[in-house]
Coordinates of C-alpha atoms in Angstrom, one line a residue:
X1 CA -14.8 -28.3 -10.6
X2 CA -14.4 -27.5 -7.0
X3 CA -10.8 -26.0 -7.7
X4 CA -12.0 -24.1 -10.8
X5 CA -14.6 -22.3 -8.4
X6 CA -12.6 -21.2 -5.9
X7 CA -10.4 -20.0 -8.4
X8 CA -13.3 -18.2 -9.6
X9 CA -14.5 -16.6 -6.3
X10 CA -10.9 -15.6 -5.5
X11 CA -11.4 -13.7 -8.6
X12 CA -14.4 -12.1 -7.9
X13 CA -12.8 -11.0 -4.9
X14 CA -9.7 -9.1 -6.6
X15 CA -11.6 -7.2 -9.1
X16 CA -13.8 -6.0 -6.4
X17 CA -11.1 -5.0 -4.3
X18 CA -10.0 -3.2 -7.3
X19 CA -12.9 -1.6 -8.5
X20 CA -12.7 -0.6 -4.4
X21 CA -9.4 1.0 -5.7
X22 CA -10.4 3.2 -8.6
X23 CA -13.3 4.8 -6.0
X24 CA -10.7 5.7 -3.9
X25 CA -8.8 7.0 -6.2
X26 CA -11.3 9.3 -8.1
X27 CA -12.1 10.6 -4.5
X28 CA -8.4 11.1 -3.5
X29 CA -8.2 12.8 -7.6
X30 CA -11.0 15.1 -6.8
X31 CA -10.3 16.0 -3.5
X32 CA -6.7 16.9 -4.3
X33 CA -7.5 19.9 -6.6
X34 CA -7.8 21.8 -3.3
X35 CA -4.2 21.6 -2.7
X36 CA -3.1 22.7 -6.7
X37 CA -1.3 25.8 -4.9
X38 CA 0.4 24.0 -2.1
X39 CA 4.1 24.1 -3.7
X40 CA 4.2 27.6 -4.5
X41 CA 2.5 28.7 -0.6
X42 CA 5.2 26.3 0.8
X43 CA 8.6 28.0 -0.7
X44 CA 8.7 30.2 1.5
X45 CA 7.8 27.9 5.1
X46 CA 9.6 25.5 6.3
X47 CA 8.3 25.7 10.1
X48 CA 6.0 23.7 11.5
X49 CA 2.6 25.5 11.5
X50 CA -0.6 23.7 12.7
X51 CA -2.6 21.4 10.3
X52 CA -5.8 23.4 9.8
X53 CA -4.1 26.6 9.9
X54 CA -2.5 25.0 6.2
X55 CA -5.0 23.9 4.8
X56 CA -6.3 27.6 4.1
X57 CA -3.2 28.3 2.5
X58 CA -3.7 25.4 0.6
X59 CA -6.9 27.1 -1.2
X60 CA -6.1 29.3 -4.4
X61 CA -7.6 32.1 -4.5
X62 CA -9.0 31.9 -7.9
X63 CA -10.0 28.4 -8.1
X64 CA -12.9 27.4 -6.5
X65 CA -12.9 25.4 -3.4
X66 CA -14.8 22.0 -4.5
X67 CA -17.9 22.1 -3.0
X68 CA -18.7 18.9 -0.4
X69 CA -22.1 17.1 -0.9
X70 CA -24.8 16.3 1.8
X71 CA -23.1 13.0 2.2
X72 CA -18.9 13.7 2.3
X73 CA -18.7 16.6 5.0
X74 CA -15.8 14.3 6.8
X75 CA -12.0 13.9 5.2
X76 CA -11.1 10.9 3.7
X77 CA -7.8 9.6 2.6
X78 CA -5.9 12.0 0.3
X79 CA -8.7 14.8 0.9
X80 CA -6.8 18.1 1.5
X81 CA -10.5 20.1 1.8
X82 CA -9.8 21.9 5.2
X83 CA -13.5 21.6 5.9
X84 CA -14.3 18.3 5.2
X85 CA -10.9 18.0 7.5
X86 CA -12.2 20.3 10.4
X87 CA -15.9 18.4 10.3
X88 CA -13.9 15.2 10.8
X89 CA -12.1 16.8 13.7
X90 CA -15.1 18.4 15.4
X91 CA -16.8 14.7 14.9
X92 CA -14.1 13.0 17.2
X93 CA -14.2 16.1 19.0
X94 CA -17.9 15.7 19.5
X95 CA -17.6 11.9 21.2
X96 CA -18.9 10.1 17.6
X97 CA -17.8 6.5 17.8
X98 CA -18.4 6.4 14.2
X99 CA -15.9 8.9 13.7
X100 CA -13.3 7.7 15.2
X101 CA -14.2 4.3 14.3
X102 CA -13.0 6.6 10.8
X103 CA -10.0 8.0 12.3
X104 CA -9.2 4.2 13.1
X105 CA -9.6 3.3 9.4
X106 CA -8.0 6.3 8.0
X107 CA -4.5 5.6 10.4
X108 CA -4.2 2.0 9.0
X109 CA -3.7 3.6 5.5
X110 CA -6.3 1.6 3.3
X111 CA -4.8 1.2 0.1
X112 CA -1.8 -0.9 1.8
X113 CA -4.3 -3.2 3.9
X114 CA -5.7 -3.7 0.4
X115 CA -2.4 -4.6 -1.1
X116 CA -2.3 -7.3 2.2
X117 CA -5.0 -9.0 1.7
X118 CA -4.6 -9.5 -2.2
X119 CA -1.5 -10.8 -1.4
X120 CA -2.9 -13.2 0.7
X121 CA -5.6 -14.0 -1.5
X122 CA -3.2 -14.7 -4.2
X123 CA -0.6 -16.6 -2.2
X124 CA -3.2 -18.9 -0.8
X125 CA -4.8 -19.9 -4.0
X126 CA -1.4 -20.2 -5.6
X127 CA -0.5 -22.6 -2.7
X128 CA -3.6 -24.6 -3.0
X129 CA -3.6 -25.0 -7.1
X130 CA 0.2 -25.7 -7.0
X131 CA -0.7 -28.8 -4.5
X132 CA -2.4 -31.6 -6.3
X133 CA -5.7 -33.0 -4.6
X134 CA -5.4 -30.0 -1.7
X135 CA -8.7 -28.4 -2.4
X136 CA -10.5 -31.0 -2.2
X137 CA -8.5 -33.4 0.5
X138 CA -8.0 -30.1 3.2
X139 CA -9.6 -29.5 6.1
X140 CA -11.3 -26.8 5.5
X141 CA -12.7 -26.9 9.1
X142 CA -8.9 -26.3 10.6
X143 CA -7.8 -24.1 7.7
X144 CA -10.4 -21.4 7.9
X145 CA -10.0 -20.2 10.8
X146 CA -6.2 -20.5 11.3
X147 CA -6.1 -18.6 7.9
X148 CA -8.2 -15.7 9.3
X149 CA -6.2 -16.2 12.6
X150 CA -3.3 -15.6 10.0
X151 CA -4.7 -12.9 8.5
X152 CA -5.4 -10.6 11.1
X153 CA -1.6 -11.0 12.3
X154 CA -0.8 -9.3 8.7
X155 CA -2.9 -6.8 9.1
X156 CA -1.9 -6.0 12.5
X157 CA 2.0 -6.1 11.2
X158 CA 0.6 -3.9 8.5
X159 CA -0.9 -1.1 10.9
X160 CA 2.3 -0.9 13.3
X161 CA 4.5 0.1 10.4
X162 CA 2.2 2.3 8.9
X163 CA 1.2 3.6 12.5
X164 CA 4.1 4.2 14.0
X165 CA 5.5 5.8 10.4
X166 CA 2.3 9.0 11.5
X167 CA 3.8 9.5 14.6
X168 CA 6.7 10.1 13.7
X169 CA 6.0 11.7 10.5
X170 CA 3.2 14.1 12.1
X171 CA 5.6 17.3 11.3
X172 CA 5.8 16.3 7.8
X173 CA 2.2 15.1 7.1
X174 CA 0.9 18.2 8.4
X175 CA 2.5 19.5 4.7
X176 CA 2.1 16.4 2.9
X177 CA -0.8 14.1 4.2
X178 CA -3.0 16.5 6.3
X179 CA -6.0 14.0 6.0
X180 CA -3.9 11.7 7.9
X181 CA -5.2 11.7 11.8
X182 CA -2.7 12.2 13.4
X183 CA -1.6 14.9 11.2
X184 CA -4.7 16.5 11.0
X185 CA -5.5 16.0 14.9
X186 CA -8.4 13.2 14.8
X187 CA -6.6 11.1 16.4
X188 CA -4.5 12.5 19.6
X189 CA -0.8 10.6 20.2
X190 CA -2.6 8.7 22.9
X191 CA -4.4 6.8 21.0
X192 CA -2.2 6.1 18.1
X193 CA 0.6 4.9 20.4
X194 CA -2.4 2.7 21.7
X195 CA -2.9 1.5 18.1
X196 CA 0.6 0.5 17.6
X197 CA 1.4 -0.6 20.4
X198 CA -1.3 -2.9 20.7
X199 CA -0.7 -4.0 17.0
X200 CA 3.1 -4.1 17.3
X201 CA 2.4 -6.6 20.4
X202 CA -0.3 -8.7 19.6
X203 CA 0.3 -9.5 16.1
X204 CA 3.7 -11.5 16.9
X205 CA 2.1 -13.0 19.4
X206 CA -0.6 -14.7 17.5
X207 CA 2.6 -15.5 14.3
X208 CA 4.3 -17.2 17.7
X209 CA 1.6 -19.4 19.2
X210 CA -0.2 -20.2 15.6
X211 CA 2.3 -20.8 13.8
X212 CA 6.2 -22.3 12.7
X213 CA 9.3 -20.5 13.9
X214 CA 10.1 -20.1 10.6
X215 CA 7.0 -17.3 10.0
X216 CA 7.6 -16.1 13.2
X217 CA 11.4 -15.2 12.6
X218 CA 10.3 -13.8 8.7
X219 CA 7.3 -11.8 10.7
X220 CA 9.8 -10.2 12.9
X221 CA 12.2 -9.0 10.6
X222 CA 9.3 -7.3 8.7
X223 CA 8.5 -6.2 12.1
X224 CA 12.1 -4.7 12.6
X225 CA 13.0 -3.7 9.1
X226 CA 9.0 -1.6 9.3
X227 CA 10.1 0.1 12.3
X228 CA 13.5 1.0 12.0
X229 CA 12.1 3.1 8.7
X230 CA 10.4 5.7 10.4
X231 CA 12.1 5.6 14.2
X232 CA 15.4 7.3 14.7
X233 CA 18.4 6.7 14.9
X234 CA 18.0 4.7 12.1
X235 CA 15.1 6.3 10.2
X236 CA 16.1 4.5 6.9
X237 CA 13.2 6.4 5.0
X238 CA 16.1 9.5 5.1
X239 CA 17.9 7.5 3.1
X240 CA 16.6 6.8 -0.5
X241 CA 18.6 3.4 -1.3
X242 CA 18.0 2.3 2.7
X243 CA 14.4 2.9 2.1
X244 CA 13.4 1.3 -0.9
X245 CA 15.0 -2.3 0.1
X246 CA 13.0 -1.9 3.6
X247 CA 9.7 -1.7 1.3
X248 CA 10.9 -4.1 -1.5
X249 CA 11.7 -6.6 0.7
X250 CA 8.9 -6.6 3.0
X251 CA 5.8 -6.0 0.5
X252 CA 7.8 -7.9 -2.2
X253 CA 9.4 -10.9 -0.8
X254 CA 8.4 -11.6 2.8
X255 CA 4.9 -10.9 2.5
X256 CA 4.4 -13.6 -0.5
X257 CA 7.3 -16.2 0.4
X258 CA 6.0 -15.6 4.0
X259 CA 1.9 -16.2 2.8
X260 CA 2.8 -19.5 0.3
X261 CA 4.9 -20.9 2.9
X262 CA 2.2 -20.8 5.6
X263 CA -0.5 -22.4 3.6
X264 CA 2.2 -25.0 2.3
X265 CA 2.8 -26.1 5.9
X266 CA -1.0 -26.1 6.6
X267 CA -1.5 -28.6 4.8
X268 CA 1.1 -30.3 5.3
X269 CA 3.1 -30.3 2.0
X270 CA 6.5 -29.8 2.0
X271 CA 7.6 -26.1 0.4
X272 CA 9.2 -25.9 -2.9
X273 CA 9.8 -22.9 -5.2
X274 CA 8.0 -23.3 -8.2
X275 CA 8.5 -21.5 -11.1
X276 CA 5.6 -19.4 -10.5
X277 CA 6.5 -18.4 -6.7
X278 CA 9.9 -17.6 -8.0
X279 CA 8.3 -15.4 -10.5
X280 CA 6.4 -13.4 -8.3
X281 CA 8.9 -13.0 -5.5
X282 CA 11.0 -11.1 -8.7
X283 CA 8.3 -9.6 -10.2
X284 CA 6.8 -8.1 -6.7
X285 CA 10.4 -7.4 -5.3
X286 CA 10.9 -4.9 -8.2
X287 CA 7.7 -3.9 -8.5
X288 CA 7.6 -2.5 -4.5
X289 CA 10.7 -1.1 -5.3
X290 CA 9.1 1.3 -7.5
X291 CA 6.1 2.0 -5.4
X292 CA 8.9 2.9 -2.7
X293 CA 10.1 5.9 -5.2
X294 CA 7.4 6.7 -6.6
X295 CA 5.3 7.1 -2.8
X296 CA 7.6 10.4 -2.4
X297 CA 6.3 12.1 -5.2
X298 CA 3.7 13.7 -4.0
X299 CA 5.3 14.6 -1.1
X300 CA 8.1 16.9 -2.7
X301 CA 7.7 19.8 -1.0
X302 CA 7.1 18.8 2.8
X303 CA 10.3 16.9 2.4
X304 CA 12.1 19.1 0.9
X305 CA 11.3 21.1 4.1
X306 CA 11.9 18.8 6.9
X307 CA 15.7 18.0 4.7
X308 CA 14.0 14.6 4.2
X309 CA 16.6 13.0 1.2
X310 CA 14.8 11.3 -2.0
X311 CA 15.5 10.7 -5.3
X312 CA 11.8 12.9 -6.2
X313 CA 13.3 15.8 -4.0
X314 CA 16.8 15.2 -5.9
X315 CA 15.5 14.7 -9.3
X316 CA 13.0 15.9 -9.3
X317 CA 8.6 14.6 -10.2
X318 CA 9.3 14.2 -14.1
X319 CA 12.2 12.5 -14.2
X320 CA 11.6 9.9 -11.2
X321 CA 7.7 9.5 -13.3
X322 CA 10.0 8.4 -16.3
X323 CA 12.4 6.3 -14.7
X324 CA 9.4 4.6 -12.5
X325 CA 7.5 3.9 -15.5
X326 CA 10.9 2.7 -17.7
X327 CA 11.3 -0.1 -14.7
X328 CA 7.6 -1.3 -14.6
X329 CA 8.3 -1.6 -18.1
X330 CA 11.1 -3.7 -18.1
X331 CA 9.8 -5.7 -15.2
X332 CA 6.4 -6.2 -17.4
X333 CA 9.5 -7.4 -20.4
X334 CA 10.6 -9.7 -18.0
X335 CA 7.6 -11.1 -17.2
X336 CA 6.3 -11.5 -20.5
X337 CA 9.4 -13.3 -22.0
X338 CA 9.4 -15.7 -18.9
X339 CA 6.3 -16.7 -20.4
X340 CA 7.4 -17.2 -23.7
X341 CA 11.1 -18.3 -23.0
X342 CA 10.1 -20.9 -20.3
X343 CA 8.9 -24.8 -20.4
X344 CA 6.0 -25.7 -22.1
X345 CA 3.1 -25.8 -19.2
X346 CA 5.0 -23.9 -17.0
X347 CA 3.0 -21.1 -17.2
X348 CA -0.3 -20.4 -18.8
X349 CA 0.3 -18.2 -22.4
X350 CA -2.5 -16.0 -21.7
X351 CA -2.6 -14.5 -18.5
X352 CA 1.2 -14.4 -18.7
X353 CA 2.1 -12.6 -21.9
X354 CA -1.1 -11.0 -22.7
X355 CA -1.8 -10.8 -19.5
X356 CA 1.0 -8.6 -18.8
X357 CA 1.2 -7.1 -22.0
X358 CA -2.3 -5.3 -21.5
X359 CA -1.2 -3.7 -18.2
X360 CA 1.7 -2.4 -19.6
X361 CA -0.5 -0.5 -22.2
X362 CA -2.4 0.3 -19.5
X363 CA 0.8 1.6 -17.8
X364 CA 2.1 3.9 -20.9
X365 CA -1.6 5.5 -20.7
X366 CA -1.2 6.8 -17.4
X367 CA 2.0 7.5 -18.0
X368 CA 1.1 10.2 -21.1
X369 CA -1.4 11.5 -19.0
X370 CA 0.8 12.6 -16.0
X371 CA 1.0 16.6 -15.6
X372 CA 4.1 16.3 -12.9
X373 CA 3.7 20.0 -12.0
X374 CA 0.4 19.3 -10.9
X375 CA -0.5 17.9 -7.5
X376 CA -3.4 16.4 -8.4
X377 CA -2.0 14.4 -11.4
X378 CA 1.0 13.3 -9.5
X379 CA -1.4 11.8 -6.7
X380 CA -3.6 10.3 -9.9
X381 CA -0.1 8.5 -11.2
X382 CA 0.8 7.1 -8.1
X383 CA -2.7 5.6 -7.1
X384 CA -2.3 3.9 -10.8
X385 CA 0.8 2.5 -9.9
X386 CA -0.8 0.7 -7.1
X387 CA -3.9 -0.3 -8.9
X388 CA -1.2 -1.8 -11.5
X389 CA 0.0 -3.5 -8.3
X390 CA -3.4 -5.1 -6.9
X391 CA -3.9 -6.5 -10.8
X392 CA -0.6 -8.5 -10.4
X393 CA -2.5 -10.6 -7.6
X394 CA -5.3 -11.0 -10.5
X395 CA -2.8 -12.3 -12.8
X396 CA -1.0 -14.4 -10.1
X397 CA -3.9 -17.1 -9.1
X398 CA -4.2 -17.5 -13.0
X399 CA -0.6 -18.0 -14.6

């Protein structure tokens, strides 16, 4: 009884962190039909112009700017409205803790801190369930707070890649992310060298005194392979093979092998790859893989300027849309016939074929209803493609 409600509140959890997701998404949607015009002002500009000088060339002059409501007159994530970005500028501007409290936020890129605590979420309860008598024989008192300990390492690890990726991407976001604050000057480069810095120090230092050598070595190499994407000479994100095994392999195998492995040596059982870890290391490998392609989409024409190298600037929006969604679909294939080909009571029939089944139906809708040369409908596509990605974690604590 005690497992089954755990279970149950972890669940709870993920679809509210979801539901988080579609809000953030119908903002980022509505907010993005400001910027419909932006490829056709940006063929002919490839300097480097400020970001609020931009975002009135963003605005068509026939279609209405969207108009902001009493209670959204700051920029949130994926809002190209160069007022609601000016008010949040003038905010931090004006000394308002709130707002840069916002800025603070808006730098550690949401939508992946979501994607790091589902994963730990889902890891943990994996862990637990997998270990007979663990729920109710651990020490909760011990375990609590060396999990939160745990957790804000993660997220610390998380906001030094993403941070240190807006430094040295300002030039760029100013074209394709100029809701981002260092792009859109909320935050100065004071401050978000403070940020990572501090995160890029602290959080393998709390991996090193907390816990085994083993995490600490897989939390470094994250730590390496998150940095040496956006920091020349390396800069692997120019490269499109080179970036999409940085992202695969730290959101898809070292953040779950890293998670299941921690709570297996908390409580003291010895770590094993089940079939079910095994499954999700694959499944999450491939799947981050994906999200590392399909992330450049909407960013097309900014890289296209700065002679950034992707597949979506080489193949172009349509064709990358059909080849992501072609993988997710043969990675949802896979997942469903390791359900059906494997051991009886390896795996639970319907969370793991029906399970995936229904998000790959779910997939094919958003698919058909992509408009790739619309901005607005590429950004809509992609934040499906992570809300795809949170629901894996759903499916995870229950196969």
């Amino acid at each position: 009884m005690i497992q089954r409600r755990s279970i149950c509140a972890a669940i709870v959890l993920i679809i509210s962190c979801v539901q988080s997701t579609h809000a953030f998404s119908s903002v980022s949607s509505q907010s993005a039909r400001s910027a419909a015009s932006l490829s056709s002002n940006l063929n002919s500009k490839t300097q480097v112009i400020s970001p609020l000088s931009l975002q009135h060339q963003r605005s068509s002059p026939i279609e209405k700017k969207p108009q902001l409501s009493p209670t959204s007159l700051h920029a949130v994530e994926g809002d190209f409205d160069p007022d609601a970005i000016k008010n949040s500028v003038s905010e931090v501007q004006s000394g308002s803790i709130k707002a840069r409290l916002r800025a603070l936020y808006k730098f550690t890129r949401p939508h992946t801190i979501r994607g790091t605590i589902l994963a730990s979420f889902a890891g943990t309860i994996r862990a637990l369930v997998d270990t007979p008598g663990a729920i109710a024989t651990a020490d909760w008192g011990a375990m609590l707070p060396r999990a939160f300990i745990g957790m804000i390492a993660l997220l610390l690890g998380n906001a030094f890649i993403v941070g240190i990726n807006q430094i040295f991407d300002k030039d760029i976001d100013v074209l394709n992310k100029p809701f981002l604050p260092v792009a859109s000057g909320e935050m100065s480069g004071r401050v978000a060298w403070f940020a990572v810095l501090f995160s890029g120090i602290v959080g393998p230092a709390i991996v090193y005194n907390f816990f085994p050598m083993m995490l600490f070595k897989l939390y470094m190499l994250g730590w390496t392979l998150g940095m040496v994407y956006s920091v020349p000479p390396l800069r692997t994100k120019r490269n499109p093979l080179a970036a999409g095994l940085t992202i695969a392999t730290v959101r898809g195998f070292l953040l779950n092998f890293g998670v299941y492995y921690a709570v297996k040596d908390a409580i003291g059982a010895p770590f094993g790859w089940s079939p079910k870890v095994s499954f999700i290391a694959r499944f999450m490998t491939a799947f981050a893989t994906v999200i590392a392609v399909t992330k450049d989409l909407p960013d097309v024409e900014g890289d296209k300027a700065y002679n950034i190298s992707t597949l979506a600037t080489k193949l172009g929006v349509s064709k990358i849309a059909k080849g992501a969604t072609a993988c997710l679909l043969l990675n949802y294939m896979h997942a469903i016939l390791t359900g059906v080909l494997s051991k009886a009571g390896t795996f639970n029939a319907i969370p793991m074929v029906g399970g995936h089944a229904a998000l790959a139906i779910m997939l094919l809708t958003r698919f058909k209803e992509l408009e790739p040369e619309k901005l607005a409908s590429i950004k809509k596509y992609y934040k499906h493609i992570w809300d795809l990605f949170y629901l894996e974690y759903f499916l995870y604590t229950l196969i």
